[in-house]
Amino acid sequence: MFRKPRRPQTLEERKRQQIDAKLAALQPGSEELNNSFSSNLDENVSVFKNLFGNASDLLVREFNFGVRKEIRVALVYIDGLSDRNSINEDILKPFLYRSLSDDQAPLLPDSAYPMIRDWLITFGSIKEAIRINEVLDYVLTGCAALFIDGTSQVLVIVVKGWKARAVEEAKSEAFVRGPRDAFNETLRTSTALVRRRLKTPLLRFDTLQLGRLTKTDISVAYIHGLTDPALKDEVISRLKRIDTDGILESGYLEDFIKDNPWTPFSLLDRTERPDRVAAALMEGRVAILVDTTPFALLVPAVFSEFLQAPEDYYESFDFIRPFRWLGLIAATFLPSVYVALSTYHQEMIPTGLVLSMAAGREGVPFPAVVEALAMEISFDFLREAGARMPRSVGQAVGIVGALILGQAAVAAGIVSPIMVVIVSVAAVASFMIPNYSASFAIRFIRYPFLLLAGAFGLPGIFWGILVLLLHLASLRSFGIPYLYPVAPGAPGEWKDVFFKAPRWMMDFRPSLLRARKLRRQAPGQMPKAPQESSGEGDDPQSVMPDKKKRG
């Protein structure tokens, strides 16, 4: 059979085939991304278009620029991540509107790259790169890449400009007194809010990227010369061990870096308030700030911190914290103690109260433990429903639903009135815990204590308390005992545990954090009343304002 002879390939066709073969090997995650760009502008632009699959938000602006000869230039950026105004004013306008006279042209370098870098680009922050993966990461974070025909070097211009939420008040940490600003989803805004409070060059932010697909920026904040270097190195080491597809929120990190994954208690503190982060850094702790989330992680964390509210430190005396400890005890043990006493130990209850309880339980078909479990589950249903519904109706559903449910359950003879009171008091007491993670853990362990009380009475509760204390004593947060400074006991550091002492009494930082400087302030700053003056030789400035010398 006659076969038509193949036409010889031209030079352009052979180059096109070589480029296509190179592009086919360039896939996200391949080793070829470590290679450098070529000096061919068309090939470099094709690399980006091939990697993004001609995505609609990938914008490529090609144009010519002539000084002594016509130079081809291409600007590549992602729409929505880069600031269009900066691109138009600081990149495109100098190219398209700046003219050169004949006497200026000889003063410029012969190569187009240094001329564009040093003379044309007016934007403040530029970087240079030659590898494909480097430029790809820059473009994906909002930078613009400027390719110049005839050179493999790429100018990366930092023109990040995505839409961000303004600095607002903290949503998850209710407070009365204190600063009103909070972190947002932009990492650089969060670091600036911390830097605004700690005006020292010793404040450091070590940044790394995590997530094969998300490449999320993580910033580890600490104060150089104050924070224990071993603690900082341990935090960075645990973060670098994370190998996953994506990090979308700081909670992703918490699951990877906490000491014990099988505990309902949070071993890392989280906050969206920069004043709390600044205070923790001044104690010698480490903060982990994550891009795309307003919540920062504080390490190490101890249990007593979860009962501390930010405004405790903005008032002279703190009388509320002891009530929070009482609320913690009531939220954990009040329903189970009632079940144990009403089921097994009626002789421990005063006679009048026993008669009142018996009259209230008359006609209730369930034992006390089933009654308590049903009410606890119902209240948790209402709490979760109110939290997930729109804010305008969520609070009304929670409050009105609880009232209607309790009234209907009592009227139907399913539960006794005193059980509704007990469960309601325990629910209100759990709201006194400022930290949501700690209150969630208390809600969880309330159920095992109810089961122990229903099965064994008060001995079951005592066994549960023993197991709970052993579990808490065994927990560590980056090597720091979770119950510190209660266990191991450090009575000298109880000034900020069960109550908050005046600021002038807390001269030292927590010793177990191994901060390089234990003393945080000068000693002997207790305020004293001014002394009244008497005699002619006294300093007039020391005299009370309402006292005048008499001739």
Coordinates of C-alpha atoms in Angstrom, one line a residue:
M1 CA 0.0 0.0 0.0
F2 CA 1.3 3.4 -1.0
R3 CA 2.1 5.7 2.0
K4 CA 2.4 9.4 1.7
P5 CA 5.8 10.5 2.8
R6 CA 5.8 12.5 6.0
R7 CA 6.7 16.2 5.7
P8 CA 9.8 17.2 7.5
Q9 CA 9.2 19.1 10.7
T10 CA 10.2 22.7 10.8
L11 CA 12.2 24.3 13.5
E12 CA 9.2 25.9 15.1
E13 CA 7.3 22.6 15.1
R14 CA 10.2 20.8 16.8
K15 CA 10.4 23.5 19.5
R16 CA 6.6 23.3 20.0
Q17 CA 6.8 19.5 20.5
Q18 CA 9.7 20.0 23.0
I19 CA 7.6 22.5 25.0
D20 CA 4.5 20.2 25.0
A21 CA 6.6 17.3 26.3
K22 CA 8.0 19.5 29.0
L23 CA 4.6 20.8 30.0
A24 CA 3.2 17.3 30.1
A25 CA 5.8 16.4 32.8
L26 CA 4.9 19.5 34.8
Q27 CA 2.2 18.5 37.2
P28 CA 1.5 19.7 40.7
G29 CA 3.7 17.8 43.1
S30 CA 6.2 16.6 40.5
E31 CA 9.9 16.9 40.8
E32 CA 10.1 19.0 37.6
L33 CA 8.7 22.0 39.5
N34 CA 12.1 22.4 41.2
N35 CA 13.6 23.3 37.8
S36 CA 14.3 26.8 36.7
F37 CA 12.3 28.7 34.1
S38 CA 13.6 29.0 30.6
S39 CA 14.5 32.3 28.8
N40 CA 11.5 31.8 26.4
L41 CA 8.6 33.9 27.4
D42 CA 6.0 31.8 25.6
E43 CA 7.2 28.6 27.3
N44 CA 7.1 30.3 30.7
V45 CA 3.6 31.5 30.2
S46 CA 2.5 28.1 28.9
V47 CA 3.9 26.5 32.1
F48 CA 1.5 28.6 34.3
K49 CA -1.5 28.1 32.0
N50 CA -0.9 24.3 32.0
L51 CA -0.5 24.1 35.8
F52 CA -3.7 26.0 36.4
G53 CA -5.6 24.3 33.5
N54 CA -6.4 27.7 32.0
A55 CA -8.4 28.7 35.1
S56 CA -10.6 31.7 34.7
D57 CA -9.1 33.6 37.6
L58 CA -5.5 33.2 36.3
L59 CA -4.9 36.5 34.4
V60 CA -2.0 36.9 32.0
R61 CA -1.3 40.4 30.7
E62 CA 1.2 40.4 27.8
F63 CA 2.6 43.6 26.3
N64 CA 5.6 45.0 24.6
F65 CA 8.0 47.6 26.0
G66 CA 10.6 49.3 23.8
V67 CA 13.7 51.2 24.8
R68 CA 16.4 50.4 22.3
K69 CA 14.5 47.4 21.0
E70 CA 11.1 45.9 21.6
I71 CA 11.0 43.7 24.7
R72 CA 8.1 41.3 25.4
V73 CA 6.9 41.2 28.9
A74 CA 4.1 39.1 30.6
L75 CA 2.4 39.8 34.0
V76 CA 0.8 36.8 35.7
Y77 CA -1.5 37.0 38.8
I78 CA -4.7 35.6 40.2
D79 CA -7.7 37.8 40.2
G80 CA -9.1 38.3 43.7
L81 CA -5.8 37.6 45.5
S82 CA -3.9 40.6 44.1
D83 CA -4.7 44.3 44.3
R84 CA -5.8 45.5 40.9
N85 CA -5.1 49.2 41.7
S86 CA -1.5 48.5 42.7
I87 CA -1.0 46.4 39.5
N88 CA -2.4 49.2 37.3
E89 CA -0.6 52.1 39.1
D90 CA 2.7 50.6 40.1
I91 CA 3.3 48.0 37.4
L92 CA 1.4 48.6 34.2
K93 CA 1.4 52.4 34.1
P94 CA 5.2 52.8 34.3
F95 CA 5.6 50.4 31.4
L96 CA 2.9 51.9 29.2
Y97 CA 3.2 55.6 30.0
R98 CA 6.8 56.3 30.9
S99 CA 8.7 57.7 27.9
L100 CA 12.5 57.9 27.3
S101 CA 14.3 60.7 25.6
D102 CA 17.4 60.0 23.5
D103 CA 19.7 61.4 26.1
Q104 CA 18.2 59.1 28.8
A105 CA 18.4 55.9 26.9
P106 CA 22.2 55.6 26.9
L107 CA 22.2 55.8 30.7
L108 CA 20.2 52.7 31.1
P109 CA 21.7 49.2 31.2
D110 CA 21.8 47.1 28.1
S111 CA 19.9 44.2 29.8
A112 CA 16.2 44.6 30.1
Y113 CA 16.0 42.8 33.5
P114 CA 18.0 45.2 35.7
M115 CA 16.5 48.2 33.9
I116 CA 12.9 47.0 34.7
R117 CA 13.8 45.9 38.3
D118 CA 15.7 49.1 39.2
W119 CA 14.0 51.8 37.2
L120 CA 10.5 50.9 36.1
I121 CA 8.9 48.9 39.0
T122 CA 7.8 51.5 41.6
F123 CA 6.2 49.1 44.0
G124 CA 7.9 48.9 47.4
S125 CA 8.3 45.2 47.9
I126 CA 9.7 43.0 45.1
K127 CA 11.5 39.6 45.2
E128 CA 13.5 37.6 42.6
A129 CA 13.0 33.9 41.8
I130 CA 14.0 31.5 39.1
R131 CA 12.4 28.2 40.2
I132 CA 8.9 27.2 39.1
N133 CA 7.7 26.1 42.5
E134 CA 8.9 29.3 44.1
V135 CA 7.1 31.5 41.7
L136 CA 4.0 29.3 41.9
D137 CA 3.8 29.6 45.7
Y138 CA 4.2 33.4 45.4
V139 CA 1.4 33.7 42.9
L140 CA -0.9 31.5 45.0
T141 CA -0.4 33.9 47.9
G142 CA -1.4 37.0 46.0
C143 CA 1.8 38.1 44.4
A144 CA 2.2 39.0 40.7
A145 CA 5.0 37.4 38.6
L146 CA 6.6 39.5 35.9
F147 CA 8.3 37.4 33.1
I148 CA 10.7 39.1 30.7
D149 CA 11.6 37.5 27.4
G150 CA 15.3 36.6 27.1
T151 CA 15.9 35.9 30.8
S152 CA 15.0 33.1 33.2
Q153 CA 14.8 35.4 36.2
V154 CA 11.3 36.3 37.4
L155 CA 10.4 39.5 39.3
V156 CA 7.8 38.7 42.0
I157 CA 5.9 41.8 43.1
V158 CA 4.1 41.7 46.4
V159 CA 0.6 43.1 45.6
K160 CA -1.6 41.1 47.9
G161 CA -5.0 42.6 48.0
W162 CA -7.7 40.1 48.9
K163 CA -10.9 41.1 50.7
A164 CA -10.5 40.8 54.5
R165 CA -12.8 41.2 57.4
A166 CA -12.2 44.4 59.4
V167 CA -10.8 44.3 62.9
E168 CA -13.9 43.8 65.1
E169 CA -14.8 42.9 68.6
A170 CA -14.2 39.3 69.8
K171 CA -17.2 37.1 69.2
S172 CA -16.4 34.0 71.3
E173 CA -15.0 35.8 74.5
A174 CA -17.6 38.0 76.2
F175 CA -16.2 40.7 78.4
V176 CA -17.1 43.9 80.1
R177 CA -13.8 45.8 80.3
G178 CA -10.8 45.7 78.1
P179 CA -9.7 46.3 74.5
R180 CA -12.3 45.8 71.8
D181 CA -10.1 44.7 68.9
A182 CA -9.7 41.0 67.9
F183 CA -7.9 39.0 65.3
N184 CA -9.3 38.4 61.9
E185 CA -8.6 35.9 59.1
T186 CA -5.5 37.7 57.8
L187 CA -2.2 36.6 59.4
R188 CA -0.4 39.9 58.9
T189 CA -3.2 41.8 60.6
S190 CA -3.0 39.5 63.6
T191 CA 0.7 39.8 63.9
A192 CA 0.4 43.6 63.7
L193 CA -2.2 43.7 66.5
V194 CA 0.3 41.8 68.7
R195 CA 3.2 44.0 67.6
R196 CA 1.2 47.1 68.5
R197 CA 1.1 45.9 72.1
L198 CA 4.6 44.6 72.4
K199 CA 6.8 47.4 71.0
T200 CA 10.1 45.5 71.2
P201 CA 12.4 44.1 68.6
L202 CA 12.7 41.0 70.8
L203 CA 9.2 39.9 69.6
R204 CA 9.8 37.3 66.9
F205 CA 7.5 35.6 64.4
D206 CA 8.9 32.4 62.9
T207 CA 6.8 31.6 59.8
L208 CA 6.4 28.2 58.1
Q209 CA 3.9 26.7 55.6
L210 CA 1.9 23.6 56.3
G211 CA -0.4 21.6 54.1
R212 CA 0.4 20.1 50.7
L213 CA -2.6 21.7 49.1
T214 CA -3.4 24.7 51.3
K215 CA 0.2 25.8 52.1
T216 CA -1.2 27.7 55.1
D217 CA 1.1 30.2 56.7
I218 CA 1.8 29.5 60.3
S219 CA 3.5 32.0 62.6
V220 CA 5.1 31.0 65.9
A221 CA 5.3 34.1 68.2
Y222 CA 7.7 34.4 71.1
I223 CA 9.9 36.9 72.9
H224 CA 13.5 36.3 72.2
G225 CA 15.6 36.2 75.4
L226 CA 12.5 35.6 77.6
T227 CA 10.9 32.4 76.3
D228 CA 12.7 29.2 77.0
P229 CA 14.4 28.2 73.7
A230 CA 13.6 24.5 74.4
L231 CA 9.9 25.3 74.5
K232 CA 10.1 27.3 71.2
D233 CA 12.1 24.6 69.5
E234 CA 9.6 21.9 70.7
V235 CA 6.7 23.9 69.2
I236 CA 8.4 24.3 65.9
S237 CA 9.5 20.7 65.8
R238 CA 5.9 19.4 66.4
L239 CA 4.6 21.7 63.7
K240 CA 7.2 20.6 61.2
R241 CA 6.3 16.9 61.7
I242 CA 2.8 17.6 60.4
D243 CA 2.4 16.1 56.9
T244 CA -1.2 16.5 55.6
D245 CA -3.1 17.8 52.7
G246 CA -4.5 20.9 54.3
I247 CA -4.6 23.1 57.4
L248 CA -7.8 25.2 57.4
E249 CA -8.1 26.3 61.0
S250 CA -6.0 26.3 64.2
G251 CA -8.0 23.3 65.4
Y252 CA -6.3 21.2 62.8
L253 CA -3.0 21.9 64.4
E254 CA -4.3 21.1 67.9
D255 CA -5.1 17.5 67.0
F256 CA -1.5 17.0 65.7
I257 CA 0.6 18.7 68.4
K258 CA -1.2 18.1 71.8
D259 CA 0.4 15.7 74.2
N260 CA -2.5 13.4 74.9
P261 CA -5.1 12.9 72.1
W262 CA -7.4 10.8 74.3
T263 CA -8.7 13.4 76.7
P264 CA -11.8 15.7 76.6
F265 CA -9.8 18.5 78.2
S266 CA -8.1 21.0 75.9
L267 CA -4.3 21.0 76.4
L268 CA -3.9 24.2 74.4
D269 CA -5.5 27.5 75.1
R270 CA -7.2 29.3 72.2
T271 CA -8.2 32.9 71.9
E272 CA -9.0 35.6 69.4
R273 CA -7.9 38.5 71.6
P274 CA -4.5 40.1 71.0
D275 CA -4.2 41.3 74.6
R276 CA -4.4 37.7 75.9
V277 CA -1.7 36.7 73.4
A278 CA 0.5 39.6 74.5
A279 CA 0.1 38.7 78.2
A280 CA 0.9 35.1 77.5
L281 CA 4.0 36.0 75.6
M282 CA 5.2 38.2 78.5
E283 CA 4.9 35.2 80.7
G284 CA 7.3 33.2 78.5
R285 CA 4.7 31.2 76.5
V286 CA 4.5 30.7 72.8
A287 CA 1.6 31.7 70.5
I288 CA 0.7 30.0 67.2
L289 CA -1.0 32.3 64.7
V290 CA -2.7 30.7 61.7
D291 CA -3.6 32.4 58.5
T292 CA -7.3 32.2 57.5
T293 CA -8.5 31.9 61.1
P294 CA -8.9 34.5 63.9
F295 CA -8.1 32.0 66.7
A296 CA -4.6 31.8 68.0
L297 CA -3.2 28.9 70.1
L298 CA -1.3 29.5 73.4
V299 CA 1.1 26.9 74.7
P300 CA 1.6 25.5 77.3
A301 CA -1.8 25.6 78.9
V302 CA -2.8 24.7 82.5
F303 CA -6.2 23.9 83.8
S304 CA -6.5 27.0 86.1
E305 CA -6.2 29.4 83.1
F306 CA -9.6 28.2 81.8
L307 CA -11.3 29.9 84.8
Q308 CA -9.6 33.2 84.1
A309 CA -11.4 36.0 82.2
P310 CA -9.5 38.8 80.5
E311 CA -11.1 41.5 82.4
D312 CA -9.9 40.0 85.7
Y313 CA -6.7 41.7 85.1
Y314 CA -8.3 45.1 84.3
E315 CA -10.0 45.4 87.7
S316 CA -8.3 46.1 91.0
F317 CA -9.8 43.2 92.9
D318 CA -11.2 39.9 91.6
F319 CA -14.1 38.6 93.7
I320 CA -15.7 36.6 90.9
R321 CA -13.1 33.9 90.4
P322 CA -13.9 31.9 93.6
F323 CA -17.5 31.8 92.4
R324 CA -16.2 30.4 89.1
W325 CA -14.6 27.5 91.0
L326 CA -17.8 26.9 92.9
G327 CA -19.6 27.0 89.5
L328 CA -17.2 24.5 88.2
I329 CA -17.9 22.1 91.1
A330 CA -21.7 22.6 90.7
A331 CA -21.7 22.1 87.0
T332 CA -19.7 18.9 87.3
F333 CA -21.2 17.2 90.4
L334 CA -24.6 18.8 91.4
P335 CA -26.8 16.5 89.3
S336 CA -24.9 13.4 90.2
V337 CA -24.9 14.3 94.0
Y338 CA -28.7 14.8 93.9
V339 CA -29.2 11.4 92.1
A340 CA -27.0 9.7 94.7
L341 CA -28.7 11.3 97.7
S342 CA -32.2 10.8 96.5
T343 CA -31.6 7.2 95.5
Y344 CA -29.2 5.7 98.1
H345 CA -28.6 8.2 101.0
Q346 CA -32.0 9.8 101.9
E347 CA -30.9 9.8 105.6
M348 CA -28.3 12.5 104.7
I349 CA -31.0 14.9 103.6
P350 CA -32.9 17.1 106.1
T351 CA -36.4 15.8 106.8
G352 CA -38.3 18.8 105.5
L353 CA -36.4 18.6 102.2
V354 CA -36.9 14.9 101.9
L355 CA -40.7 15.3 102.3
S356 CA -40.6 18.1 99.7
M357 CA -38.6 15.9 97.3
A358 CA -40.9 13.0 97.8
A359 CA -44.0 15.1 97.1
G360 CA -42.4 16.4 93.9
R361 CA -41.5 12.9 92.7
E362 CA -44.9 11.5 93.4
G363 CA -46.2 10.1 90.2
V364 CA -42.8 10.3 88.3
P365 CA -42.4 6.9 86.6
F366 CA -38.7 6.9 86.1
P367 CA -35.8 6.6 88.6
A368 CA -33.8 9.7 89.4
V369 CA -30.8 8.7 87.2
V370 CA -33.0 8.3 84.1
E371 CA -34.8 11.5 84.9
A372 CA -31.5 13.4 85.2
L373 CA -30.1 11.9 82.0
A374 CA -33.2 12.8 80.1
M375 CA -33.1 16.4 81.3
E376 CA -29.4 16.8 80.6
I377 CA -29.8 15.5 77.1
S378 CA -32.7 17.7 76.4
F379 CA -30.9 20.8 77.7
D380 CA -27.9 19.9 75.5
F381 CA -30.2 19.6 72.5
L382 CA -31.6 23.1 73.2
R383 CA -28.1 24.5 73.7
E384 CA -26.8 23.2 70.5
A385 CA -29.9 24.2 68.6
G386 CA -29.6 27.7 69.9
A387 CA -25.9 27.9 68.9
R388 CA -26.5 26.7 65.4
M389 CA -29.5 28.8 64.6
P390 CA -29.4 32.4 63.4
R391 CA -28.4 34.7 66.2
S392 CA -31.7 36.6 66.0
V393 CA -33.7 33.6 67.0
G394 CA -31.1 31.3 68.6
Q395 CA -31.2 32.9 72.0
A396 CA -35.0 33.0 72.1
V397 CA -35.1 29.3 71.1
G398 CA -32.7 28.4 73.9
I399 CA -34.4 30.3 76.7
V400 CA -38.0 29.8 75.7
G401 CA -37.5 26.2 74.7
A402 CA -35.9 25.4 78.1
L403 CA -38.8 27.1 80.0
I404 CA -41.5 25.4 77.9
L405 CA -39.7 22.0 78.0
G406 CA -39.3 22.1 81.8
Q407 CA -42.9 23.3 82.4
A408 CA -44.3 20.7 80.0
A409 CA -42.2 17.9 81.5
V410 CA -43.3 18.7 85.0
A411 CA -47.0 19.1 84.0
A412 CA -46.8 15.7 82.2
G413 CA -45.4 14.0 85.3
I414 CA -42.2 12.9 83.5
V415 CA -39.8 14.8 85.8
S416 CA -40.0 16.3 89.2
P417 CA -39.8 20.1 89.7
I418 CA -36.7 19.8 91.8
M419 CA -34.9 17.9 89.0
V420 CA -35.6 20.8 86.6
V421 CA -34.1 23.2 89.2
I422 CA -31.0 21.0 89.7
V423 CA -30.3 20.6 86.0
S424 CA -30.9 24.3 85.3
V425 CA -28.5 25.4 88.1
A426 CA -25.9 23.1 86.7
A427 CA -26.4 24.5 83.2
V428 CA -26.1 28.0 84.4
A429 CA -23.0 27.2 86.4
S430 CA -21.4 25.8 83.3
F431 CA -21.9 29.2 81.6
M432 CA -19.7 30.8 84.3
I433 CA -16.6 29.0 82.8
P434 CA -15.1 31.6 80.5
N435 CA -13.4 29.1 78.2
Y436 CA -15.7 27.2 75.8
S437 CA -13.4 24.2 75.5
A438 CA -13.3 23.8 79.3
S439 CA -17.1 24.1 79.6
F440 CA -17.5 21.5 76.8
A441 CA -15.3 19.1 78.7
I442 CA -17.4 19.6 81.9
R443 CA -20.6 18.9 80.0
F444 CA -19.0 15.7 78.7
I445 CA -17.8 14.3 82.1
R446 CA -21.1 15.1 83.8
Y447 CA -22.7 12.0 82.1
P448 CA -20.2 9.4 83.5
F449 CA -20.7 10.9 87.0
L450 CA -24.5 10.6 86.6
L451 CA -24.1 6.9 85.7
L452 CA -21.7 6.3 88.6
A453 CA -24.1 8.0 91.0
G454 CA -27.1 6.0 89.7
A455 CA -25.2 2.7 90.0
F456 CA -23.2 3.1 93.2
G457 CA -24.3 6.3 95.0
L458 CA -21.8 8.5 96.7
P459 CA -19.0 5.9 96.6
G460 CA -19.3 5.9 92.8
I461 CA -18.9 9.6 92.8
F462 CA -15.8 9.4 95.0
W463 CA -14.3 6.8 92.7
G464 CA -15.1 9.0 89.7
I465 CA -13.4 12.0 91.4
L466 CA -10.3 9.8 92.1
V467 CA -10.1 8.7 88.5
L468 CA -10.6 12.2 87.2
L469 CA -7.9 13.7 89.4
L470 CA -5.5 10.9 88.4
H471 CA -6.3 11.6 84.8
L472 CA -5.8 15.4 85.2
A473 CA -2.5 14.8 87.1
S474 CA -1.2 12.6 84.3
L475 CA -1.8 15.2 81.6
R476 CA 1.0 17.4 80.2
S477 CA 0.9 20.4 77.9
F478 CA 4.3 20.6 76.2
G479 CA 5.9 19.0 79.2
I480 CA 4.1 21.3 81.8
P481 CA 1.8 19.5 84.3
Y482 CA -1.8 20.3 83.6
L483 CA -2.7 21.0 87.2
Y484 CA 0.3 23.3 87.9
P485 CA 0.6 25.2 90.2
V486 CA -1.8 23.1 92.3
A487 CA -0.1 19.8 91.5
P488 CA 2.9 19.9 91.8
G489 CA 2.2 22.3 94.6
A490 CA 3.6 25.8 94.3
P491 CA 1.8 27.9 96.9
G492 CA 3.9 30.9 96.1
E493 CA 2.2 31.0 92.7
W494 CA -1.3 30.7 93.8
K495 CA -1.7 34.4 93.6
D496 CA -3.4 34.0 90.2
V497 CA -5.2 30.6 90.6
F498 CA -8.2 30.7 93.1
F499 CA -8.2 34.5 93.2
K500 CA -6.2 37.3 91.5
A501 CA -3.8 39.2 93.8
P502 CA -3.1 42.9 93.1
R503 CA -0.7 43.5 90.3
W504 CA 2.1 44.8 92.6
M505 CA 2.2 41.4 94.4
M506 CA 2.9 39.3 91.3
D507 CA 6.6 40.1 90.9
F508 CA 7.6 36.8 89.3
R509 CA 6.6 34.8 86.2
P510 CA 5.5 31.1 86.6
S511 CA 8.7 29.2 87.4
L512 CA 7.8 26.0 85.6
L513 CA 7.8 27.9 82.3
R514 CA 11.5 28.2 82.7
A515 CA 11.5 31.8 81.4
R516 CA 15.0 33.3 81.0
K517 CA 13.9 36.2 83.2
L518 CA 11.8 35.2 86.2
R519 CA 11.2 38.7 87.6
R520 CA 8.6 40.7 85.7
Q521 CA 8.7 43.9 87.6
A522 CA 10.6 45.8 90.3
P523 CA 9.8 44.7 93.9
G524 CA 8.2 46.9 96.6
Q525 CA 5.7 48.8 94.5
M526 CA 2.8 48.6 97.0
P527 CA 1.0 51.9 96.8
K528 CA 1.2 54.1 100.0
A529 CA -0.7 57.1 101.1
P530 CA 1.2 60.4 100.9
Q531 CA 2.7 61.6 104.2
E532 CA 1.4 64.9 105.7
S533 CA 4.0 67.6 106.0
S534 CA 4.9 69.4 109.1
G535 CA 7.8 71.8 109.6
E536 CA 9.4 74.6 107.5
G537 CA 12.1 72.4 106.0
D538 CA 9.7 70.0 104.2
D539 CA 9.5 69.8 100.5
P540 CA 6.5 71.8 99.3
Q541 CA 5.6 69.2 96.8
S542 CA 5.1 66.6 99.5
V543 CA 2.5 68.7 101.3
M544 CA -1.1 67.6 100.9
P545 CA -3.0 69.8 98.4
D546 CA -5.5 71.0 101.1
K547 CA -2.8 71.9 103.6
K548 CA -1.1 75.3 103.4
K549 CA 1.8 76.7 105.4
R550 CA 1.0 79.2 107.9
G551 CA 3.3 82.2 108.6

